[in-house]
mmCIF file of C-alpha atoms and ligand atoms in Angstrom:
data_model
loop_
_atom_site.group_PDB
_atom_site.id
_atom_site.type_symbol
_atom_site.label_atom_id
_atom_site.label_comp_id
_atom_site.label_asym_id
_atom_site.label_seq_id
_atom_site.Cartn_x
_atom_site.Cartn_y
_atom_site.Cartn_z
ATOM 1 C CA MET A 22 68.614 69.369 208.561
ATOM 2 C CA GLN A 23 64.835 69.114 208.120
ATOM 3 C CA VAL A 24 62.651 67.425 210.722
ATOM 4 C CA TYR A 25 59.487 65.581 209.743
ATOM 5 C CA GLY A 26 57.326 63.560 212.076
ATOM 6 C CA LEU A 27 54.161 61.833 213.117
ATOM 7 C CA ILE A 28 51.692 62.711 215.854
ATOM 8 C CA GLY A 29 49.446 59.976 217.200
ATOM 9 C CA ASN A 30 48.557 58.295 220.454
ATOM 10 C CA PRO A 31 49.977 55.712 220.635
ATOM 11 C CA VAL A 32 52.755 55.975 218.017
ATOM 12 C CA GLY A 33 55.262 53.499 219.428
ATOM 13 C CA HIS A 34 54.345 50.879 216.799
ATOM 14 C CA SER A 35 54.703 53.248 213.821
ATOM 15 C CA LEU A 36 56.326 51.991 210.626
ATOM 16 C CA SER A 37 56.627 55.501 209.176
ATOM 17 C CA PRO A 38 60.075 56.500 210.579
ATOM 18 C CA PRO A 39 62.061 53.734 208.819
ATOM 19 C CA MET A 40 59.990 54.126 205.644
ATOM 20 C CA HIS A 41 60.535 57.893 205.356
ATOM 21 C CA GLU A 42 64.167 57.805 206.485
ATOM 22 C CA ALA A 43 64.898 55.196 203.809
ATOM 23 C CA GLY A 44 63.500 57.720 201.337
ATOM 24 C CA TYR A 45 65.701 60.566 202.641
ATOM 25 C CA GLY A 46 68.742 58.282 202.609
ATOM 26 C CA SER A 47 68.070 57.146 199.067
ATOM 27 C CA LEU A 48 67.812 60.718 197.731
ATOM 28 C CA GLY A 49 70.581 62.151 199.953
ATOM 29 C CA ILE A 50 68.137 64.475 201.753
ATOM 30 C CA ASP A 51 69.418 65.682 205.133
ATOM 31 C CA ALA A 52 66.342 64.960 207.248
ATOM 32 C CA ARG A 53 65.010 62.932 210.169
ATOM 33 C CA TYR A 54 61.501 61.573 210.864
ATOM 34 C CA VAL A 55 60.456 61.410 214.507
ATOM 35 C CA THR A 56 57.317 60.491 216.447
ATOM 36 C CA PHE A 57 55.388 62.643 218.941
ATOM 37 C CA GLU A 58 52.692 61.411 221.327
ATOM 38 C CA PRO A 59 50.594 64.366 222.560
ATOM 39 C CA ALA A 60 47.611 63.935 224.888
ATOM 40 C CA PRO A 61 44.541 62.718 222.950
ATOM 41 C CA ASP A 62 42.718 66.090 222.924
ATOM 42 C CA ASP A 63 45.742 68.223 222.007
ATOM 43 C CA ALA A 64 45.813 67.981 218.200
ATOM 44 C CA ALA A 65 45.710 71.718 217.475
ATOM 45 C CA GLU A 66 48.289 72.626 220.141
ATOM 46 C CA ALA A 67 50.604 69.861 218.958
ATOM 47 C CA ILE A 68 50.424 70.977 215.322
ATOM 48 C CA GLU A 69 50.961 74.641 216.210
ATOM 49 C CA GLY A 70 53.819 73.711 218.525
ATOM 50 C CA ALA A 71 55.523 71.576 215.899
ATOM 51 C CA GLY A 72 55.288 74.452 213.434
ATOM 52 C CA ALA A 73 56.757 76.864 215.980
ATOM 53 C CA LEU A 74 59.676 74.494 216.534
ATOM 54 C CA GLY A 75 60.440 74.438 212.818
ATOM 55 C CA VAL A 76 59.141 70.964 211.982
ATOM 56 C CA ALA A 77 58.763 70.896 208.182
ATOM 57 C CA GLY A 78 55.956 68.349 207.895
ATOM 58 C CA LEU A 79 53.796 66.160 210.095
ATOM 59 C CA ASN A 80 51.829 63.009 209.523
ATOM 60 C CA VAL A 81 48.766 62.670 211.706
ATOM 61 C CA THR A 82 47.260 59.403 212.885
ATOM 62 C CA VAL A 83 44.665 58.087 215.343
ATOM 63 C CA PRO A 84 43.081 59.831 217.265
ATOM 64 C CA PHE A 85 44.025 63.228 215.765
ATOM 65 C CA LYS A 86 43.005 63.016 212.088
ATOM 66 C CA GLN A 87 39.611 64.718 212.472
ATOM 67 C CA ASP A 88 40.690 67.327 215.051
ATOM 68 C CA ALA A 89 43.687 68.246 212.882
ATOM 69 C CA LEU A 90 41.260 69.830 210.404
ATOM 70 C CA GLU A 91 40.802 72.724 212.865
ATOM 71 C CA ALA A 92 44.509 73.559 212.913
ATOM 72 C CA VAL A 93 45.142 73.688 209.166
ATOM 73 C CA ASP A 94 43.983 75.158 205.902
ATOM 74 C CA PRO A 95 42.612 71.914 204.442
ATOM 75 C CA ALA A 96 43.037 70.922 200.802
ATOM 76 C CA PRO A 97 39.632 70.269 199.185
ATOM 77 C CA LEU A 98 39.966 66.464 199.328
ATOM 78 C CA ALA A 99 40.905 66.508 203.033
ATOM 79 C CA GLU A 100 37.905 68.716 203.698
ATOM 80 C CA ARG A 101 35.562 66.356 201.823
ATOM 81 C CA ILE A 102 36.963 63.299 203.632
ATOM 82 C CA GLY A 103 36.804 65.170 206.935
ATOM 83 C CA ALA A 104 40.274 64.140 208.060
ATOM 84 C CA VAL A 105 43.893 65.286 207.713
ATOM 85 C CA ASN A 106 46.830 62.869 207.812
ATOM 86 C CA THR A 107 49.556 65.121 206.380
ATOM 87 C CA VAL A 108 50.442 68.670 207.405
ATOM 88 C CA ASP A 109 52.774 70.814 205.317
ATOM 89 C CA PHE A 110 54.285 73.840 207.087
ATOM 90 C CA ALA A 111 55.942 75.256 203.935
ATOM 91 C CA PRO A 112 53.165 77.815 203.178
ATOM 92 C CA VAL A 113 53.624 79.321 206.691
ATOM 93 C CA ARG A 114 57.427 79.170 206.573
ATOM 94 C CA GLU A 115 57.421 80.905 203.187
ATOM 95 C CA GLY A 116 55.039 83.625 204.440
ATOM 96 C CA ASP A 117 52.222 82.625 202.067
ATOM 97 C CA ALA A 118 49.679 81.587 204.725
ATOM 98 C CA ASP A 119 48.842 81.817 208.415
ATOM 99 C CA ARG A 120 48.039 78.137 208.722
ATOM 100 C CA PRO A 121 49.807 75.033 207.471
ATOM 101 C CA ARG A 122 48.217 73.133 204.580
ATOM 102 C CA GLY A 123 46.373 69.942 205.543
ATOM 103 C CA HIS A 124 46.130 66.985 203.164
ATOM 104 C CA ASN A 125 44.623 63.515 203.228
ATOM 105 C CA THR A 126 47.027 61.112 201.535
ATOM 106 C CA ASP A 127 45.148 57.946 202.594
ATOM 107 C CA ALA A 128 42.977 58.458 199.495
ATOM 108 C CA ALA A 129 46.081 58.632 197.280
ATOM 109 C CA GLY A 130 47.312 55.544 199.146
ATOM 110 C CA VAL A 131 44.279 53.594 197.904
ATOM 111 C CA LYS A 132 44.422 54.977 194.371
ATOM 112 C CA ARG A 133 48.156 54.504 193.894
ATOM 113 C CA ALA A 134 48.132 51.021 195.487
ATOM 114 C CA PHE A 135 45.632 49.917 192.836
ATOM 115 C CA SER A 136 47.387 51.637 189.938
ATOM 116 C CA HIS A 137 50.737 50.113 191.030
ATOM 117 C CA HIS A 138 49.042 46.719 190.518
ATOM 118 C CA ASP A 139 47.574 47.797 187.137
ATOM 119 C CA VAL A 140 44.027 47.683 188.491
ATOM 120 C CA GLU A 141 41.679 49.877 186.428
ATOM 121 C CA ILE A 142 39.205 51.859 188.566
ATOM 122 C CA ASP A 143 37.485 54.118 186.032
ATOM 123 C CA GLY A 144 34.045 52.766 185.104
ATOM 124 C CA ARG A 145 34.250 49.850 187.557
ATOM 125 C CA ASP A 146 31.861 48.775 190.321
ATOM 126 C CA ALA A 147 33.570 49.062 193.705
ATOM 127 C CA VAL A 148 32.513 47.918 197.159
ATOM 128 C CA VAL A 149 34.071 49.548 200.233
ATOM 129 C CA VAL A 150 33.438 47.676 203.485
ATOM 130 C CA GLY A 151 33.760 50.101 206.388
ATOM 131 C CA ALA A 152 32.784 53.734 206.873
ATOM 132 C CA GLY A 153 35.427 54.897 209.371
ATOM 133 C CA GLY A 154 38.525 56.896 208.473
ATOM 134 C CA ALA A 155 39.945 54.384 205.989
ATOM 135 C CA GLY A 156 36.514 53.756 204.477
ATOM 136 C CA ARG A 157 35.907 57.465 203.902
ATOM 137 C CA ALA A 158 39.286 57.870 202.199
ATOM 138 C CA ALA A 159 38.739 54.770 200.034
ATOM 139 C CA ALA A 160 35.205 55.743 199.001
ATOM 140 C CA PHE A 161 36.256 59.244 197.864
ATOM 141 C CA ALA A 162 39.410 57.925 196.160
ATOM 142 C CA LEU A 163 37.515 55.319 194.143
ATOM 143 C CA ALA A 164 34.619 57.623 193.227
ATOM 144 C CA ASP A 165 37.009 60.399 192.156
ATOM 145 C CA ALA A 166 38.836 57.829 189.988
ATOM 146 C CA GLY A 167 35.559 57.045 188.200
ATOM 147 C CA ALA A 168 34.183 54.000 190.059
ATOM 148 C CA ALA A 169 30.558 53.468 191.042
ATOM 149 C CA VAL A 170 30.974 52.977 194.791
ATOM 150 C CA HIS A 171 28.846 51.017 197.245
ATOM 151 C CA VAL A 172 29.692 51.487 200.925
ATOM 152 C CA ALA A 173 28.756 48.599 203.235
ATOM 153 C CA ASN A 174 29.130 49.062 206.972
ATOM 154 C CA ARG A 175 28.156 47.197 210.145
ATOM 155 C CA THR A 176 26.428 50.388 211.339
ATOM 156 C CA ALA A 177 24.255 51.023 208.280
ATOM 157 C CA GLU A 178 23.576 54.697 209.093
ATOM 158 C CA ARG A 179 27.290 55.516 208.802
ATOM 159 C CA ALA A 180 27.387 53.910 205.339
ATOM 160 C CA VAL A 181 24.328 55.862 204.191
ATOM 161 C CA GLU A 182 25.754 59.110 205.555
ATOM 162 C CA LEU A 183 29.088 58.566 203.807
ATOM 163 C CA ALA A 184 27.397 57.586 200.541
ATOM 164 C CA GLU A 185 25.434 60.831 200.572
ATOM 165 C CA ALA A 186 28.727 62.751 200.495
ATOM 166 C CA VAL A 187 30.468 60.619 197.838
ATOM 167 C CA PRO A 188 29.478 61.325 194.206
ATOM 168 C CA GLY A 189 27.204 58.596 192.811
ATOM 169 C CA ALA A 190 27.651 56.270 195.788
ATOM 170 C CA THR A 191 25.153 54.042 197.570
ATOM 171 C CA GLY A 192 25.355 52.893 201.174
ATOM 172 C CA ALA A 193 23.803 50.141 203.307
ATOM 173 C CA GLY A 194 24.449 47.644 206.079
ATOM 174 C CA LEU A 195 26.091 44.265 205.574
ATOM 175 C CA ASP A 196 22.962 42.214 204.675
ATOM 176 C CA ASP A 197 23.504 42.201 200.905
ATOM 177 C CA LEU A 198 27.304 42.494 201.024
ATOM 178 C CA GLY A 199 27.835 39.036 199.486
ATOM 179 C CA ASP A 200 25.682 39.823 196.420
ATOM 180 C CA ARG A 201 27.357 43.229 196.064
ATOM 181 C CA VAL A 202 30.837 41.676 196.097
ATOM 182 C CA ALA A 203 29.800 38.906 193.691
ATOM 183 C CA ALA A 204 28.799 41.620 191.174
ATOM 184 C CA ALA A 205 31.750 43.964 191.839
ATOM 185 C CA ASP A 206 35.110 44.509 190.123
ATOM 186 C CA VAL A 207 36.888 46.127 193.074
ATOM 187 C CA LEU A 208 36.689 45.446 196.824
ATOM 188 C CA VAL A 209 38.314 47.352 199.669
ATOM 189 C CA ASN A 210 38.238 46.101 203.239
ATOM 190 C CA ALA A 211 38.409 49.289 205.307
ATOM 191 C CA THR A 212 37.331 47.659 208.565
ATOM 192 C CA SER A 213 39.649 46.339 211.245
ATOM 193 C CA VAL A 214 38.244 42.824 210.724
ATOM 194 C CA GLY A 215 41.173 40.426 210.258
ATOM 195 C CA MET A 216 43.580 42.488 212.365
ATOM 196 C CA ASP A 217 43.119 41.285 215.938
ATOM 197 C CA ASP A 218 41.640 37.915 214.923
ATOM 198 C CA PRO A 219 43.521 36.534 211.903
ATOM 199 C CA ASP A 220 40.749 33.939 211.367
ATOM 200 C CA ALA A 221 38.124 36.650 210.850
ATOM 201 C CA THR A 222 37.153 37.946 207.422
ATOM 202 C CA PRO A 223 34.747 40.731 206.384
ATOM 203 C CA VAL A 224 33.555 38.855 203.261
ATOM 204 C CA PRO A 225 32.841 35.102 203.162
ATOM 205 C CA ALA A 226 34.985 33.255 200.587
ATOM 206 C CA GLU A 227 31.995 32.064 198.542
ATOM 207 C CA HIS A 228 31.426 35.631 197.241
ATOM 208 C CA LEU A 229 34.996 36.219 196.045
ATOM 209 C CA HIS A 230 35.789 35.625 192.371
ATOM 210 C CA GLY A 231 38.482 35.832 189.724
ATOM 211 C CA ASP A 232 37.359 39.158 188.213
ATOM 212 C CA LEU A 233 37.822 40.979 191.504
ATOM 213 C CA ALA A 234 40.699 43.194 192.671
ATOM 214 C CA VAL A 235 40.874 43.224 196.478
ATOM 215 C CA LEU A 236 42.701 45.735 198.686
ATOM 216 C CA ASP A 237 42.765 44.973 202.400
ATOM 217 C CA ALA A 238 43.635 48.096 204.429
ATOM 218 C CA VAL A 239 44.702 45.822 207.293
ATOM 219 C CA TYR A 240 48.505 45.422 207.130
ATOM 220 C CA ALA A 241 49.179 43.405 210.301
ATOM 221 C CA PRO A 242 49.019 40.562 209.491
ATOM 222 C CA ILE A 243 50.176 41.380 206.009
ATOM 223 C CA GLU A 244 48.405 38.366 204.504
ATOM 224 C CA THR A 245 44.887 38.406 205.906
ATOM 225 C CA ARG A 246 42.362 35.627 205.549
ATOM 226 C CA LEU A 247 40.470 37.855 203.068
ATOM 227 C CA LEU A 248 43.537 38.193 200.817
ATOM 228 C CA ARG A 249 44.356 34.479 201.077
ATOM 229 C CA GLU A 250 40.824 33.469 200.080
ATOM 230 C CA ALA A 251 40.694 36.150 197.358
ATOM 231 C CA ALA A 252 43.924 34.798 195.856
ATOM 232 C CA ASP A 253 42.470 31.259 196.000
ATOM 233 C CA ALA A 254 39.451 32.551 194.054
ATOM 234 C CA GLY A 255 41.775 33.963 191.376
ATOM 235 C CA ALA A 256 41.377 37.624 192.374
ATOM 236 C CA THR A 257 44.113 40.258 192.138
ATOM 237 C CA THR A 258 45.227 41.008 195.696
ATOM 238 C CA VAL A 259 46.785 44.185 197.115
ATOM 239 C CA ASP A 260 47.908 44.060 200.741
ATOM 240 C CA GLY A 261 47.540 46.923 203.216
ATOM 241 C CA ALA A 262 51.251 47.690 203.203
ATOM 242 C CA TRP A 263 50.829 49.055 199.661
ATOM 243 C CA MET A 264 48.235 51.550 200.909
ATOM 244 C CA LEU A 265 50.494 52.444 203.832
ATOM 245 C CA LEU A 266 53.443 52.842 201.463
ATOM 246 C CA PHE A 267 51.651 55.078 198.989
ATOM 247 C CA GLN A 268 50.083 57.345 201.612
ATOM 248 C CA GLY A 269 53.667 57.867 202.836
ATOM 249 C CA VAL A 270 55.004 58.300 199.303
ATOM 250 C CA GLU A 271 52.389 60.978 198.609
ATOM 251 C CA ALA A 272 53.275 62.829 201.864
ATOM 252 C CA PHE A 273 56.996 62.571 201.035
ATOM 253 C CA GLU A 274 56.349 64.140 197.619
ATOM 254 C CA ILE A 275 54.209 66.960 199.065
ATOM 255 C CA TRP A 276 56.935 67.813 201.589
ATOM 256 C CA THR A 277 60.071 67.450 199.476
ATOM 257 C CA GLY A 278 58.769 68.228 195.987
ATOM 258 C CA ALA A 279 60.823 65.252 194.767
ATOM 259 C CA ASP A 280 59.625 61.977 193.241
ATOM 260 C CA ALA A 281 59.727 59.555 196.146
ATOM 261 C CA PRO A 282 62.081 56.571 195.880
ATOM 262 C CA VAL A 283 59.232 54.072 196.052
ATOM 263 C CA GLU A 284 61.371 50.931 195.957
ATOM 264 C CA ALA A 285 63.630 52.029 198.822
ATOM 265 C CA MET A 286 60.660 53.070 200.961
ATOM 266 C CA ASN A 287 58.823 49.822 200.185
ATOM 267 C CA ALA A 288 61.863 47.710 201.058
ATOM 268 C CA ALA A 289 62.255 49.478 204.416
ATOM 269 C CA LEU A 290 58.557 49.132 205.198
ATOM 270 C CA ARG A 291 58.440 45.438 204.338
ATOM 271 C CA ALA A 292 61.633 44.729 206.288
ATOM 272 C CA GLU A 293 60.009 46.362 209.306
ATOM 273 C CA LEU A 294 56.748 44.428 208.856
ATOM 274 C CA GLU A 295 58.591 41.129 208.600
HETATM 275 P P1 NAP B 314 37.795 53.389 212.312
HETATM 276 O O1 NAP B 314 37.632 54.781 211.845
HETATM 277 O O2 NAP B 314 37.736 53.070 213.768
HETATM 278 O O3 NAP B 314 36.668 52.490 211.554
HETATM 279 C C1 NAP B 314 36.548 51.113 211.829
HETATM 280 C C2 NAP B 314 35.601 50.482 210.822
HETATM 281 O O4 NAP B 314 35.616 49.060 211.020
HETATM 282 C C3 NAP B 314 34.143 50.933 210.986
HETATM 283 O O5 NAP B 314 33.560 50.979 209.700
HETATM 284 C C4 NAP B 314 33.566 49.805 211.844
HETATM 285 O O6 NAP B 314 32.166 49.656 211.679
HETATM 286 C C5 NAP B 314 34.276 48.620 211.244
HETATM 287 N N1 NAP B 314 34.330 47.464 212.138
HETATM 288 C C6 NAP B 314 35.054 47.346 213.287
HETATM 289 N N2 NAP B 314 34.873 46.121 213.828
HETATM 290 C C7 NAP B 314 34.003 45.466 213.010
HETATM 291 C C8 NAP B 314 33.434 44.166 213.024
HETATM 292 N N3 NAP B 314 33.719 43.286 213.999
HETATM 293 N N4 NAP B 314 32.602 43.811 212.024
HETATM 294 C C9 NAP B 314 32.310 44.684 211.015
HETATM 295 N N5 NAP B 314 32.835 45.943 210.939
HETATM 296 C C10 NAP B 314 33.673 46.322 211.935
HETATM 297 O O7 NAP B 314 39.180 52.768 211.812
HETATM 298 P P2 NAP B 314 40.022 53.172 210.517
HETATM 299 O O8 NAP B 314 41.007 54.209 210.869
HETATM 300 O O9 NAP B 314 39.083 53.404 209.387
HETATM 301 O O10 NAP B 314 40.847 51.823 210.264
HETATM 302 C C11 NAP B 314 40.230 50.636 209.767
HETATM 303 C C12 NAP B 314 41.315 49.630 209.406
HETATM 304 O O11 NAP B 314 42.098 50.170 208.328
HETATM 305 C C13 NAP B 314 42.301 49.344 210.545
HETATM 306 O O12 NAP B 314 42.655 47.986 210.478
HETATM 307 C C14 NAP B 314 43.497 50.208 210.207
HETATM 308 O O13 NAP B 314 44.713 49.678 210.686
HETATM 309 C C15 NAP B 314 43.467 50.158 208.683
HETATM 310 N N6 NAP B 314 44.112 51.317 208.043
HETATM 311 C C16 NAP B 314 45.104 51.057 207.182
HETATM 312 C C17 NAP B 314 45.713 52.087 206.516
HETATM 313 C C18 NAP B 314 46.817 51.772 205.553
HETATM 314 O O14 NAP B 314 47.519 52.699 205.138
HETATM 315 N N7 NAP B 314 46.984 50.512 205.157
HETATM 316 C C19 NAP B 314 45.311 53.420 206.726
HETATM 317 C C20 NAP B 314 44.260 53.660 207.629
HETATM 318 C C21 NAP B 314 43.667 52.582 208.293
HETATM 319 P P3 NAP B 314 31.134 50.501 212.596
HETATM 320 O O15 NAP B 314 30.999 51.840 211.927
HETATM 321 O O16 NAP B 314 29.896 49.701 212.566
HETATM 322 O O17 NAP B 314 31.753 50.588 213.973
#
């Protein structure tokens, strides 16, 4: 039996175990997915320890995604984003490397969530609100898929800094966010706005329009005020569970080498969210 898992602190709320185990069950893979909660400054020790115990793959969540970079051989995209959310121990187990391979599948989560909804990214104008972990992944994903990206963030300096690293991107504070969204084709909310306060929204409704595709990274609640108002404006909406699903699907495929059973994993995730 293979063991996969997640390190984070806290991880008690994680939706990943039922999602991944539905995938193993659907393909008849003999595996379990478990959660580990190391102390907040123990990312490297936890990853090394998991490898020593024979864990085949690890997902990494808050607060370990940046520190995990130090414990792995990062794939180029993970290095550019500056964060690792998926660790693959196969290169070490097979004697090909000293360190496990580190990936960032949050970017694939954004890209595949849009493509699943037939949203074209190449050549489009995209606005990413937020410059934290999710914002970094979204900005690189959209730029690599051919979008012209504008990053808007409450702390303007973080947006400018991120935009300097993302090909062709611009970055600023929130002052002209409304005008940017009004002129955009694609919008990603990568802030936590709308999570703790369901009445909050990162973009006032008056700027939303029918030519927009909107992904909200927030998945609890699953229907945020932003998505409700975007749907009212005629926009295509993609909820945060799709991003969560596809980052998991991408990790599953890296670890197992099999095409993930997307429908089974999605059903398990949505059952858990409901
Ligand atoms: P993070 O690194 O802590 O970044 C938080 C971001 O939200 C920053 O850009 C921050 O701006 C902004 N922000 C926070 N409160 C704000 C407010 N009141 N007004 C305006 N901006 C505000 O967090 P993260 O890991 O990127 O996560 C962000 C959200 O994405 C969370 O809701 C998380 O659950 C979600 N997420 C979803 C997925 C998925 O798979 N669906 C994956 C990752 C994250 P400042 O820089 O100014 O502080």
